[in-house]
Amino acid sequence: MAVTQTVPASAQPGIGVGHRLLRDPEMAIGVALLAIVTVVAIVPGLLAPQSPLAISVDQALEPPSAAHLFGTDDVGRDVFARVVHGARVTLSICAGALVLSALAGGGLGLISGFFGGAIDMVLGRIVDVILSFPPVILGIMVTGILGPKTANLVFALATVYMPVFFRIARSGALSEVGQTYVEAARSIGLSEGVILYRHVLRNVLPLILVQYVILFPLVLQIEGALGFLGLGVQPPTPDWGAILQQSKDYILLAPWMSAFPGFAILWTALGLMLVGRSLQRRLDRR
Amino acid sequence: MARYLTQRLAASLATALLASVIVFALVRSVPGDVVAQMLGQTSDPTAERSLREFFGLDQPAYRQYLTWLTNVLSGNLGTSWTRGQPVAQLITSALLVTLQLGLMTLIVATATGVPLGLVAGIYEGRLLDKIIQSFSLLGLAAPVFWVGLMLLVGVSSLAGWSPPLLYVPPSASIADNLAILVLPIASLGLLQAAAYAQFVRQSVVSAFHQDYVRTAIAKGVPLRLVFFKHVLRNIGIPLVTFMGLILIQILGGAVIIESVFALPGLGRLLLTSIETRDYPVLQGALLIVVVIAMAVNLTVDLLYRVIDPRVRLT
C-alpha cells in the first residue's frame, strides 16, 4: 500500500472505473490482447479478405509468404483466413457454453442453497457425479457418445464447469439466507422469489461474473482439445481446435498449419487469464 | 477417523454407482449400437436378432445394467465386443501406459514447478519473480497438445531427432520406452510445472504475510530459518491437496497427449471404444477413471488429516 497516495483514484476528476482498472499492468495487457481477438472475431473479413473455405489444390502446403501470411493447408486454403475466421466460431462456442453453464449452475446453486432440504440433496449428488470425472474426460465422454455436433459440444462444455458455478452460487445463497436483512425482508412479506432475485442474486452475481472470466481460458483449452480429437466442430468449418486436428498429419511437413491456430488459443487464453487474475485480486481485496 | 473414513467411502461408492448409471444410460440413449456397426449396410433381421441376443442388447436397459453391475461387483468387467479380449486385460495394459506417463510427469512437474514457485515467492515483486510468473502464465495458457506438436517440430528440425512411432513397453527396452515418452512428459510437465509455480508462489507470499512470520522476522530470527521453519512447513499442507488436483489433471491431459504421440494408453482405449460402440470397454474404462479420481481425492483428504492436526478436530 503506497503511503504517498493522498487522493484516492475514485475521487480524482475524470478518472473512471475503466482507467483505474487499467492501472494494473496485468489487466491492461490482458485487455489489449482480448481487444485484438474481439475485433478479429467481430469483423474477420476486414483482416482476411480471402475465404477460409476456398480450396486451391495447386497452392497446397505452401509455407508462410506475403501472399499467405500463415501459409496454406493440405488443400491450399489460406491458414491466416482460417485462423481469423475461426476466432468467431471458437469463441462464440466457448462463450455460449459458459453462459449456459453459469445460468444452469448459478440458478440451480441459488435454489439449492436457498431452499435446502431434498432439492439440495438431489442437486448436490448430481454435481458430485459430474465432479467425479476429470474435465477433459467428461468432455470426451459426452461429445464422443452423443456424437460430434456443435450442439453436443456446447452441451458438453456447459456441463463440465456447471458444478463450479453451482457451488459458488450455493454457498453464496447459504451465507445470505441467515442474514438479518433476509429475515427482515421475509417479515415484511416479500416472497421467496423476490428475496432470491433482489437480494441473494445481487450478492452472488459478482462472484459468478469473475468466475466466468476465470473459467473461460479453461473452456477454451478443452474446446481446442475436443476439436483436436475430432470430437468438436466438424470440417470444413474453421475452428481453432478443428484446424489443429486437420493439421496433425502434416505436422513435420507443414508445421505452420498447426503453429498459428494453437498460438491463437494461447494468445486468447493468456489475455483471459491476465484479466481473470486481476479481477480476482480486486474481489479478494474487498 | 474410522467413522470419517466409512462415511467418505460410502459417499464415494454412491457417487460411483450414480456415475455408472449415467454412463450406462448415456451410451444407450444414442442410436447406432455395435450390432448396427457390425452389419453395416446389410440388413439381415435374423442375424441382427441373434447378435443382439448374443450381446444381451435385446434385454431391457435396466436388466442389462443389473447384469453388468453384478458382474463388476464380482470382479468381472466383461469381454470386449469388438476385440473379444477381457475388458480388465485391455484396461490394465492401457492403464500401465497412462500411469507411467502420469507418474513420471508428476515427478518432473513437481521437481521443476515447486522450486520455481518457491524462488518466485521469495523474490516477490522482483525481476526473477516476474520472469517465473511470465513463464508460468504462458505454460498455463498454451494448449497441451499444441505444446506437444511444437516440441515435436522443434526437436526434429533442430536436432534432427524424432521419437519412435511405435510404442515400446519399458519391459522390452527402457531406452526406447523413454525415447517415446520424453516429449509427452515434457509437454504435459510444462503445463503442470506452471500450475505448481503459480500455486507455490501464492502460498509462499501469503505465508510471509502471516503475523507469526512477521513476528519471527521482527524479533530477529534469521530469514533462512524463518523460511524453513515457518513458511515451508505451512505450505506443505496445501501442497498435498494441490498435488492430488494435479494428478487428476495429468490424467485428463495424458488422454489428449496420448493421441498426439500415438501412445496406447487409456485415452486411446476410450476413444476407440467410443468409435466402435464397445460398451463394456467404455463403461469399464470410465469406471476406472472415476475410481482413480476418487481414490486420489480420498487419499489427499486423509493425508491432510494426518499432516494437519487442526483439521482432525472439525
XYZ file of C-alpha atoms in Angstrom:
600
model
C 0.000 0.000 0.000
C 1.553 3.281 -1.096
C 1.608 5.829 1.701
C 2.215 8.769 -0.605
C -1.085 8.375 -2.371
C -3.312 11.063 -0.903
C -6.192 11.315 -3.328
C -7.973 8.044 -3.978
C -8.247 7.401 -7.685
C -12.006 7.316 -7.455
C -12.064 10.858 -6.186
C -9.896 12.225 -8.962
C -11.978 14.002 -11.546
C -12.041 12.422 -14.988
C -10.768 9.028 -13.906
C -13.398 6.355 -14.270
C -13.529 2.736 -13.235
C -12.018 1.714 -16.562
C -8.973 3.856 -16.027
C -8.440 2.567 -12.535
C -8.704 -0.991 -13.754
C -6.185 -0.405 -16.500
C -3.628 0.848 -13.983
C -2.999 -2.783 -13.157
C -0.476 -3.760 -15.830
C -1.770 -7.329 -15.996
C -5.264 -6.059 -16.632
C -4.019 -3.634 -19.272
C -2.081 -6.297 -21.181
C -4.949 -8.756 -20.877
C -7.478 -6.222 -22.160
C -5.186 -5.336 -25.059
C -4.772 -8.992 -26.072
C -8.500 -9.587 -25.852
C -9.391 -6.372 -27.698
C -7.487 -7.610 -30.748
C -9.148 -11.025 -30.612
C -12.565 -9.418 -30.208
C -12.106 -7.202 -33.267
C -10.931 -10.223 -35.254
C -13.935 -12.240 -34.151
C -16.421 -9.477 -34.946
C -15.084 -8.434 -38.368
C -12.862 -11.241 -39.651
C -13.375 -10.160 -43.281
C -11.624 -6.881 -42.581
C -8.328 -8.609 -41.803
C -8.589 -11.633 -44.010
C -10.396 -10.907 -47.263
C -9.661 -14.444 -48.523
C -12.284 -17.087 -47.936
C -11.431 -19.601 -45.205
C -13.067 -22.304 -47.286
C -11.685 -21.598 -50.785
C -9.716 -24.636 -51.959
C -6.915 -24.325 -54.496
C -5.049 -27.593 -54.743
C -2.210 -26.144 -56.840
C -1.264 -23.962 -53.852
C -1.323 -26.702 -51.214
C 1.151 -26.808 -48.288
C 2.861 -23.514 -49.118
C 4.953 -22.037 -46.290
C 4.125 -18.544 -44.964
C 4.694 -15.794 -47.545
C 3.455 -12.301 -48.355
C 0.509 -13.773 -50.255
C -0.316 -16.265 -47.483
C 0.812 -14.856 -44.138
C 0.344 -18.137 -42.268
C 0.926 -20.393 -45.316
C -1.626 -22.736 -46.850
C -3.015 -26.106 -45.759
C -3.171 -29.509 -47.469
C -5.888 -28.409 -49.881
C -4.469 -24.946 -50.472
C -6.739 -22.992 -48.131
C -5.265 -19.853 -46.601
C -4.345 -20.666 -42.974
C -4.468 -16.993 -41.966
C -8.043 -16.710 -43.224
C -8.958 -19.932 -41.415
C -7.457 -18.817 -38.110
C -9.021 -15.347 -38.358
C -12.458 -16.686 -39.290
C -12.066 -19.427 -36.697
C -11.982 -16.839 -33.896
C -15.707 -16.201 -34.131
C -16.591 -19.899 -34.295
C -14.354 -20.949 -31.402
C -15.051 -18.013 -29.126
C -18.800 -17.989 -29.622
C -18.953 -21.696 -28.787
C -16.918 -21.196 -25.602
C -18.717 -18.022 -24.558
C -22.128 -19.538 -25.224
C -21.332 -22.762 -23.412
C -20.071 -20.842 -20.416
C -23.194 -18.641 -20.327
C -25.313 -21.785 -20.291
C -23.097 -23.230 -17.609
C -23.370 -20.109 -15.443
C -27.145 -19.912 -15.892
C -27.724 -23.580 -15.118
C -25.101 -23.878 -12.380
C -25.810 -20.488 -10.867
C -29.566 -20.921 -10.981
C -29.564 -24.406 -9.519
C -26.977 -23.392 -6.922
C -29.103 -20.491 -5.722
C -32.150 -22.724 -5.455
C -30.165 -25.442 -3.729
C -28.652 -23.124 -1.156
C -31.758 -21.062 -0.577
C -34.308 -23.841 -0.180
C -32.045 -26.618 1.119
C -33.648 -29.919 2.043
C -34.373 -32.599 -0.518
C -33.691 -30.339 -3.524
C -30.261 -29.551 -2.138
C -29.576 -33.244 -1.563
C -30.509 -34.354 -5.094
C -28.726 -31.497 -6.861
C -25.682 -31.988 -4.676
C -25.397 -35.650 -5.669
C -25.697 -34.839 -9.382
C -22.951 -32.260 -9.070
C -20.774 -34.790 -7.238
C -21.131 -37.177 -10.154
C -20.086 -34.526 -12.666
C -17.120 -33.623 -10.465
C -16.041 -37.248 -10.231
C -14.821 -37.126 -13.847
C -11.680 -35.223 -14.831
C -12.992 -32.313 -17.003
C -11.385 -33.381 -20.274
C -12.579 -36.961 -19.917
C -16.110 -35.774 -19.202
C -15.934 -33.683 -22.387
C -14.699 -36.660 -24.404
C -17.397 -38.852 -22.930
C -20.281 -36.510 -23.689
C -19.210 -35.415 -27.184
C -17.977 -38.894 -28.074
C -21.141 -40.679 -27.100
C -23.670 -38.077 -28.247
C -21.768 -37.508 -31.477
C -19.563 -34.700 -32.799
C -22.109 -31.927 -33.348
C -21.724 -28.316 -32.318
C -24.806 -28.505 -30.106
C -23.364 -31.515 -28.275
C -20.031 -29.738 -27.927
C -21.732 -26.753 -26.304
C -23.693 -29.064 -24.011
C -20.515 -30.923 -23.011
C -18.578 -27.728 -22.287
C -21.512 -26.317 -20.325
C -21.719 -29.467 -18.226
C -18.021 -29.617 -17.379
C -17.904 -26.396 -15.355
C -21.517 -26.260 -14.219
C -20.517 -27.580 -10.748
C -18.166 -24.634 -10.200
C -20.962 -22.107 -10.685
C -23.297 -24.310 -8.687
C -21.017 -24.352 -5.660
C -20.326 -20.631 -5.731
C -23.997 -19.760 -6.029
C -24.993 -22.327 -3.424
C -22.544 -21.179 -0.786
C -23.361 -17.563 -1.603
C -27.043 -18.241 -1.099
C -26.394 -20.228 2.085
C -24.460 -17.394 3.672
C -27.126 -14.861 2.697
C -30.091 -16.895 3.900
C -29.211 -16.423 7.558
C -28.585 -12.686 7.281
C -30.820 -10.307 9.159
C -31.856 -8.411 6.055
C -33.302 -11.581 4.505
C -35.224 -12.181 7.695
C -36.404 -8.604 7.623
C -37.474 -8.923 4.001
C -39.427 -12.026 4.908
C -41.063 -10.336 7.840
C -42.413 -7.535 5.670
C -43.976 -10.183 3.456
C -41.679 -10.313 0.441
C -41.982 -13.580 -1.431
C -39.093 -16.038 -1.538
C -38.664 -15.437 -5.269
C -38.297 -11.707 -4.804
C -35.803 -12.137 -1.968
C -33.806 -14.582 -4.036
C -33.789 -12.309 -7.041
C -33.356 -8.918 -5.393
C -31.063 -9.706 -2.509
C -29.291 -13.014 -2.832
C -28.608 -12.878 -6.565
C -27.210 -9.386 -6.274
C -24.572 -10.545 -3.814
C -23.660 -13.677 -5.698
C -23.541 -12.153 -9.176
C -20.081 -10.526 -8.928
C -18.587 -13.849 -7.833
C -20.180 -15.610 -10.785
C -19.022 -12.981 -13.252
C -15.420 -13.216 -12.081
C -15.619 -16.983 -12.230
C -16.883 -16.702 -15.800
C -13.687 -14.935 -16.813
C -11.509 -17.351 -14.824
C -13.102 -20.426 -16.370
C -13.123 -19.074 -19.923
C -9.491 -19.988 -20.727
C -10.061 -23.483 -19.334
C -13.123 -23.951 -21.526
C -11.134 -22.649 -24.486
C -8.468 -25.282 -23.850
C -10.993 -28.107 -23.578
C -12.820 -26.896 -26.682
C -9.499 -26.966 -28.521
C -8.642 -30.421 -27.207
C -12.012 -31.863 -28.222
C -11.680 -30.285 -31.660
C -8.186 -31.712 -31.904
C -9.534 -35.192 -31.099
C -12.128 -34.796 -33.851
C -14.976 -34.568 -31.346
C -15.684 -30.861 -31.758
C -16.615 -28.671 -34.703
C -16.548 -30.674 -37.931
C -14.708 -29.708 -41.128
C -14.713 -27.625 -43.198
C -15.895 -25.044 -40.631
C -12.847 -23.163 -39.354
C -12.469 -23.712 -35.611
C -9.087 -23.492 -33.875
C -9.229 -26.998 -32.446
C -10.604 -28.487 -35.649
C -7.868 -26.807 -37.739
C -5.300 -28.395 -35.435
C -6.933 -31.771 -35.931
C -6.696 -31.473 -39.715
C -3.073 -30.302 -39.475
C -1.904 -33.122 -37.227
C -0.884 -35.438 -40.056
C 1.209 -32.716 -41.698
C 2.967 -31.645 -38.522
C 6.525 -32.188 -39.766
C 5.775 -31.385 -43.399
C 3.844 -28.166 -42.783
C 4.219 -27.063 -39.136
C 2.698 -23.641 -39.901
C -0.679 -25.332 -40.263
C -0.544 -26.207 -36.548
C 1.583 -23.389 -35.172
C -0.806 -20.492 -35.825
C -4.165 -21.850 -34.667
C -2.505 -23.115 -31.478
C -0.903 -19.743 -30.957
C -4.324 -18.139 -31.333
C -5.575 -20.277 -28.434
C -2.501 -19.363 -26.376
C -2.974 -15.642 -27.094
C -6.639 -15.621 -26.142
C -6.175 -17.806 -23.077
C -3.341 -15.571 -21.881
C -5.480 -12.452 -22.249
C -8.339 -14.055 -20.367
C -6.071 -15.335 -17.605
C -4.500 -11.929 -17.048
C -7.892 -10.236 -16.828
C -9.245 -13.020 -14.617
C -6.340 -12.804 -12.182
C -6.663 -9.075 -11.938
C -10.402 -9.269 -11.295
C -9.893 -11.982 -8.689
C -7.369 -9.843 -6.830
C -9.795 -6.933 -6.726
C -12.541 -9.192 -5.473
C -10.295 -10.663 -2.757
C -9.318 -7.218 -1.566
C -12.936 -6.277 -0.892
C -11.004 -41.260 11.892
C -12.607 -44.656 11.235
C -16.046 -43.085 11.183
C -14.895 -40.367 8.818
C -13.340 -42.971 6.544
C -16.517 -45.081 6.408
C -18.597 -42.013 5.653
C -16.331 -40.905 2.866
C -16.103 -44.384 1.368
C -19.883 -44.753 1.424
C -20.325 -41.376 -0.265
C -17.719 -42.239 -2.911
C -19.360 -45.567 -3.585
C -22.752 -43.906 -4.005
C -21.298 -41.346 -6.420
C -19.508 -44.033 -8.440
C -22.720 -46.023 -8.645
C -24.682 -42.993 -9.825
C -21.928 -42.190 -12.330
C -22.121 -45.704 -13.727
C -25.885 -45.427 -14.135
C -25.490 -42.147 -16.015
C -22.760 -43.547 -18.271
C -24.871 -46.609 -18.908
C -27.933 -44.576 -19.800
C -25.923 -42.145 -21.929
C -24.332 -44.807 -24.152
C -27.708 -46.411 -24.723
C -29.535 -43.158 -25.424
C -27.962 -42.657 -28.849
C -28.921 -44.548 -31.989
C -26.489 -46.976 -33.596
C -25.081 -49.760 -31.441
C -22.320 -52.269 -32.030
C -24.627 -54.621 -33.950
C -25.622 -51.908 -36.406
C -21.921 -51.160 -36.925
C -21.059 -54.817 -37.473
C -23.807 -55.379 -40.009
C -23.087 -52.138 -41.839
C -25.302 -51.630 -44.879
C -26.612 -55.191 -44.978
C -29.945 -55.775 -43.311
C -30.465 -59.332 -42.203
C -33.130 -59.417 -39.488
C -32.229 -62.888 -38.219
C -28.523 -62.103 -37.937
C -29.379 -58.815 -36.271
C -31.648 -60.503 -33.768
C -29.191 -63.235 -32.869
C -26.325 -60.737 -32.490
C -28.459 -58.514 -30.222
C -29.319 -61.561 -28.197
C -25.652 -62.551 -28.030
C -24.623 -59.169 -26.617
C -27.663 -59.028 -24.353
C -28.910 -55.931 -26.157
C -32.357 -57.462 -26.547
C -32.896 -57.127 -22.806
C -34.410 -54.003 -21.291
C -31.754 -51.446 -20.284
C -32.235 -51.829 -16.520
C -31.694 -55.611 -16.857
C -28.526 -55.008 -18.849
C -27.338 -52.649 -16.149
C -28.060 -55.049 -13.305
C -26.256 -57.865 -15.113
C -23.267 -55.602 -15.739
C -23.242 -54.337 -12.149
C -23.441 -57.835 -10.657
C -20.505 -58.889 -12.809
C -18.470 -55.812 -11.947
C -19.068 -56.313 -8.231
C -17.782 -59.865 -8.535
C -14.694 -58.514 -10.286
C -15.662 -59.259 -13.870
C -15.668 -56.270 -16.210
C -16.820 -58.398 -19.138
C -15.436 -59.058 -22.598
C -14.797 -56.520 -25.343
C -17.500 -56.726 -28.001
C -15.175 -55.856 -30.832
C -11.894 -57.443 -29.765
C -13.029 -60.481 -27.828
C -10.471 -59.833 -25.076
C -11.371 -59.434 -21.401
C -12.047 -55.770 -20.607
C -9.930 -55.969 -17.453
C -6.926 -57.032 -19.536
C -7.394 -54.216 -22.075
C -7.773 -51.649 -19.309
C -4.766 -52.911 -17.375
C -2.396 -52.689 -20.320
C -3.709 -49.225 -21.268
C -3.620 -48.054 -17.665
C 0.018 -49.062 -17.267
C 0.974 -46.760 -20.149
C -1.075 -43.860 -18.794
C 0.122 -44.369 -15.234
C 3.764 -44.458 -16.271
C 3.263 -41.261 -18.279
C 1.285 -39.675 -15.455
C 3.621 -40.515 -12.588
C 6.745 -39.521 -14.487
C 5.058 -36.257 -15.425
C 4.126 -35.693 -11.787
C 7.740 -36.173 -10.725
C 9.108 -33.870 -13.427
C 6.458 -31.220 -12.794
C 6.938 -31.290 -9.018
C 10.712 -31.179 -9.309
C 10.629 -28.104 -11.557
C 7.437 -26.317 -10.563
C 7.840 -26.307 -6.780
C 11.361 -24.787 -6.730
C 10.298 -22.195 -9.314
C 7.339 -21.250 -7.147
C 9.488 -21.036 -4.012
C 12.004 -18.770 -5.744
C 9.259 -16.576 -7.179
C 7.616 -16.296 -3.770
C 10.852 -15.394 -2.003
C 11.686 -12.754 -4.604
C 8.129 -11.402 -4.681
C 7.811 -8.410 -6.962
C 11.370 -8.552 -8.264
C 12.615 -9.375 -11.733
C 13.133 -13.087 -11.053
C 9.567 -13.346 -9.779
C 8.266 -11.605 -12.887
C 10.208 -13.909 -15.205
C 8.957 -17.025 -13.438
C 5.409 -15.708 -13.385
C 5.503 -14.966 -17.107
C 6.782 -18.454 -17.832
C 4.083 -19.875 -15.639
C 1.311 -17.875 -17.313
C 2.495 -18.920 -20.768
C 2.635 -22.554 -19.674
C -0.912 -22.387 -18.368
C -2.249 -20.610 -21.449
C -0.695 -22.958 -24.027
C -2.862 -25.898 -25.090
C -1.040 -29.038 -24.008
C -1.438 -30.957 -27.271
C -0.159 -27.958 -29.212
C 2.929 -27.769 -26.995
C 3.465 -31.451 -27.798
C 3.194 -30.797 -31.526
C 5.528 -27.803 -31.359
C 8.095 -29.736 -29.317
C 7.973 -32.443 -31.981
C 8.622 -29.869 -34.716
C 11.325 -28.137 -32.697
C 13.211 -31.274 -31.795
C 13.041 -32.743 -35.275
C 14.137 -29.572 -37.054
C 16.817 -28.530 -34.556
C 18.221 -31.895 -33.508
C 17.060 -33.979 -36.443
C 15.546 -36.440 -33.999
C 12.009 -37.653 -33.716
C 10.616 -40.206 -31.303
C 9.881 -43.770 -32.492
C 6.397 -44.150 -33.903
C 5.552 -47.455 -32.267
C 5.118 -47.731 -28.519
C 7.684 -49.876 -26.698
C 6.899 -51.035 -23.146
C 9.613 -50.465 -20.540
C 9.883 -54.231 -20.104
C 11.149 -54.548 -23.696
C 13.598 -51.658 -23.738
C 13.852 -48.891 -21.171
C 15.812 -46.638 -23.522
C 13.284 -46.944 -26.352
C 10.405 -46.556 -23.923
C 11.872 -43.331 -22.537
C 12.622 -42.066 -26.046
C 8.914 -42.313 -26.811
C 7.791 -40.781 -23.531
C 10.201 -37.864 -23.258
C 8.208 -35.426 -25.409
C 4.787 -36.279 -23.944
C 6.234 -35.891 -20.444
C 7.868 -32.601 -21.377
C 4.682 -31.110 -22.830
C 2.429 -32.307 -20.054
C 5.055 -31.449 -17.434
C 5.393 -27.872 -18.655
C 1.729 -27.189 -18.045
C 1.703 -28.762 -14.606
C 5.005 -27.166 -13.578
C 3.422 -23.834 -14.484
C 0.425 -24.637 -12.320
C 2.687 -25.646 -9.430
C 4.785 -22.493 -9.734
C 1.667 -20.303 -9.518
C 0.289 -22.133 -6.540
C 3.530 -22.407 -4.562
C 4.382 -18.765 -5.192
C 0.995 -17.687 -3.898
C 1.355 -19.875 -0.807
C 4.827 -18.535 -0.032
C 3.726 -14.925 -0.481
C 0.731 -15.320 1.793
C 2.788 -17.239 4.375
C 5.295 -14.391 4.501
C 2.457 -12.006 5.273
C 1.228 -14.043 8.260
C 1.541 -12.394 11.647
C 3.704 -15.087 13.204
C 6.162 -14.874 10.320
C 6.336 -11.105 10.716
C 6.872 -11.569 14.426
C 9.671 -14.026 13.801
C 11.348 -11.643 11.377
C 10.821 -8.722 13.753
C 12.399 -10.484 16.701
C 15.464 -11.159 14.602
C 15.165 -14.784 13.544
C 17.425 -15.217 10.517
C 15.405 -15.167 7.293
C 16.650 -18.570 6.260
C 15.354 -20.078 9.479
C 12.040 -18.273 9.135
C 11.715 -19.674 5.643
C 12.453 -23.271 6.573
C 10.723 -23.373 9.950
C 7.615 -21.300 9.348
C 6.972 -20.714 5.682
C 7.926 -24.060 4.187
C 6.116 -26.010 6.856
C 2.891 -24.190 6.274
C 2.833 -24.572 2.543
C 3.318 -28.333 2.845
C -0.300 -28.955 3.737
C -1.976 -27.092 0.881
C 0.672 -28.547 -1.419
C -0.555 -32.067 -0.716
C -4.071 -31.095 -1.762
C -2.747 -29.398 -4.827
C -0.736 -32.452 -5.784
C -3.917 -34.510 -5.859
C -5.533 -31.925 -8.107
C -2.502 -32.008 -10.392
C -2.588 -35.787 -10.570
C -6.217 -35.742 -11.731
C -5.393 -33.029 -14.256
C -2.471 -35.076 -15.530
C -4.836 -37.991 -16.041
C -7.027 -35.794 -18.250
C -4.053 -34.259 -20.048
C -2.479 -37.661 -20.636
C -5.556 -38.744 -22.544
C -5.045 -35.897 -25.028
C -1.283 -36.074 -25.291
C -1.536 -39.822 -25.953
C -3.333 -39.079 -29.180
C -0.548 -36.701 -30.294
C 2.162 -39.303 -29.781
C 0.115 -42.429 -30.596
C 0.523 -43.970 -27.145
C -1.728 -46.989 -26.441
C -2.982 -45.612 -23.128
C -6.338 -45.041 -21.518
C -7.120 -42.133 -23.866
C -6.815 -44.237 -26.955
C -8.821 -47.037 -25.344
C -11.590 -44.567 -24.511
C -11.643 -43.052 -27.990
C -11.650 -46.369 -29.858
C -14.303 -47.850 -27.596
C -16.463 -44.771 -28.248
C -15.914 -45.081 -32.004
C -16.764 -48.771 -32.135
C -19.546 -48.515 -29.539
C -17.804 -51.164 -27.490
C -19.940 -50.594 -24.394
C -18.219 -52.985 -21.952
C -14.809 -51.403 -22.613
C -16.202 -47.862 -22.491
C -18.111 -48.460 -19.250
C -15.158 -50.232 -17.681
C -12.651 -47.556 -18.678
C -14.860 -44.713 -17.437
C -15.489 -46.549 -14.177
C -11.749 -46.946 -13.654
C -11.181 -43.245 -14.343
C -13.834 -42.267 -11.802
C -12.482 -44.692 -9.213
C -8.914 -43.417 -9.668
C -10.008 -39.801 -9.354
C -11.985 -40.617 -6.212
C -9.140 -42.604 -4.709
C -6.792 -39.660 -5.270
C -9.235 -37.249 -3.637
C -9.821 -39.520 -0.683
C -6.109 -40.125 -0.159
C -5.481 -36.396 -0.226
C -8.168 -35.756 2.368
C -6.821 -38.475 4.633
C -3.236 -37.259 4.279
C -4.468 -33.787 5.093
C -5.880 -35.037 8.377
C -2.702 -36.906 9.181
C -0.429 -33.937 8.499
C -2.568 -31.209 9.990
C -3.926 -31.922 13.472
C -6.149 -28.856 13.275
C -8.313 -30.478 10.606
C -8.946 -33.534 12.748
C -10.871 -31.502 15.293
C -13.558 -30.430 12.877
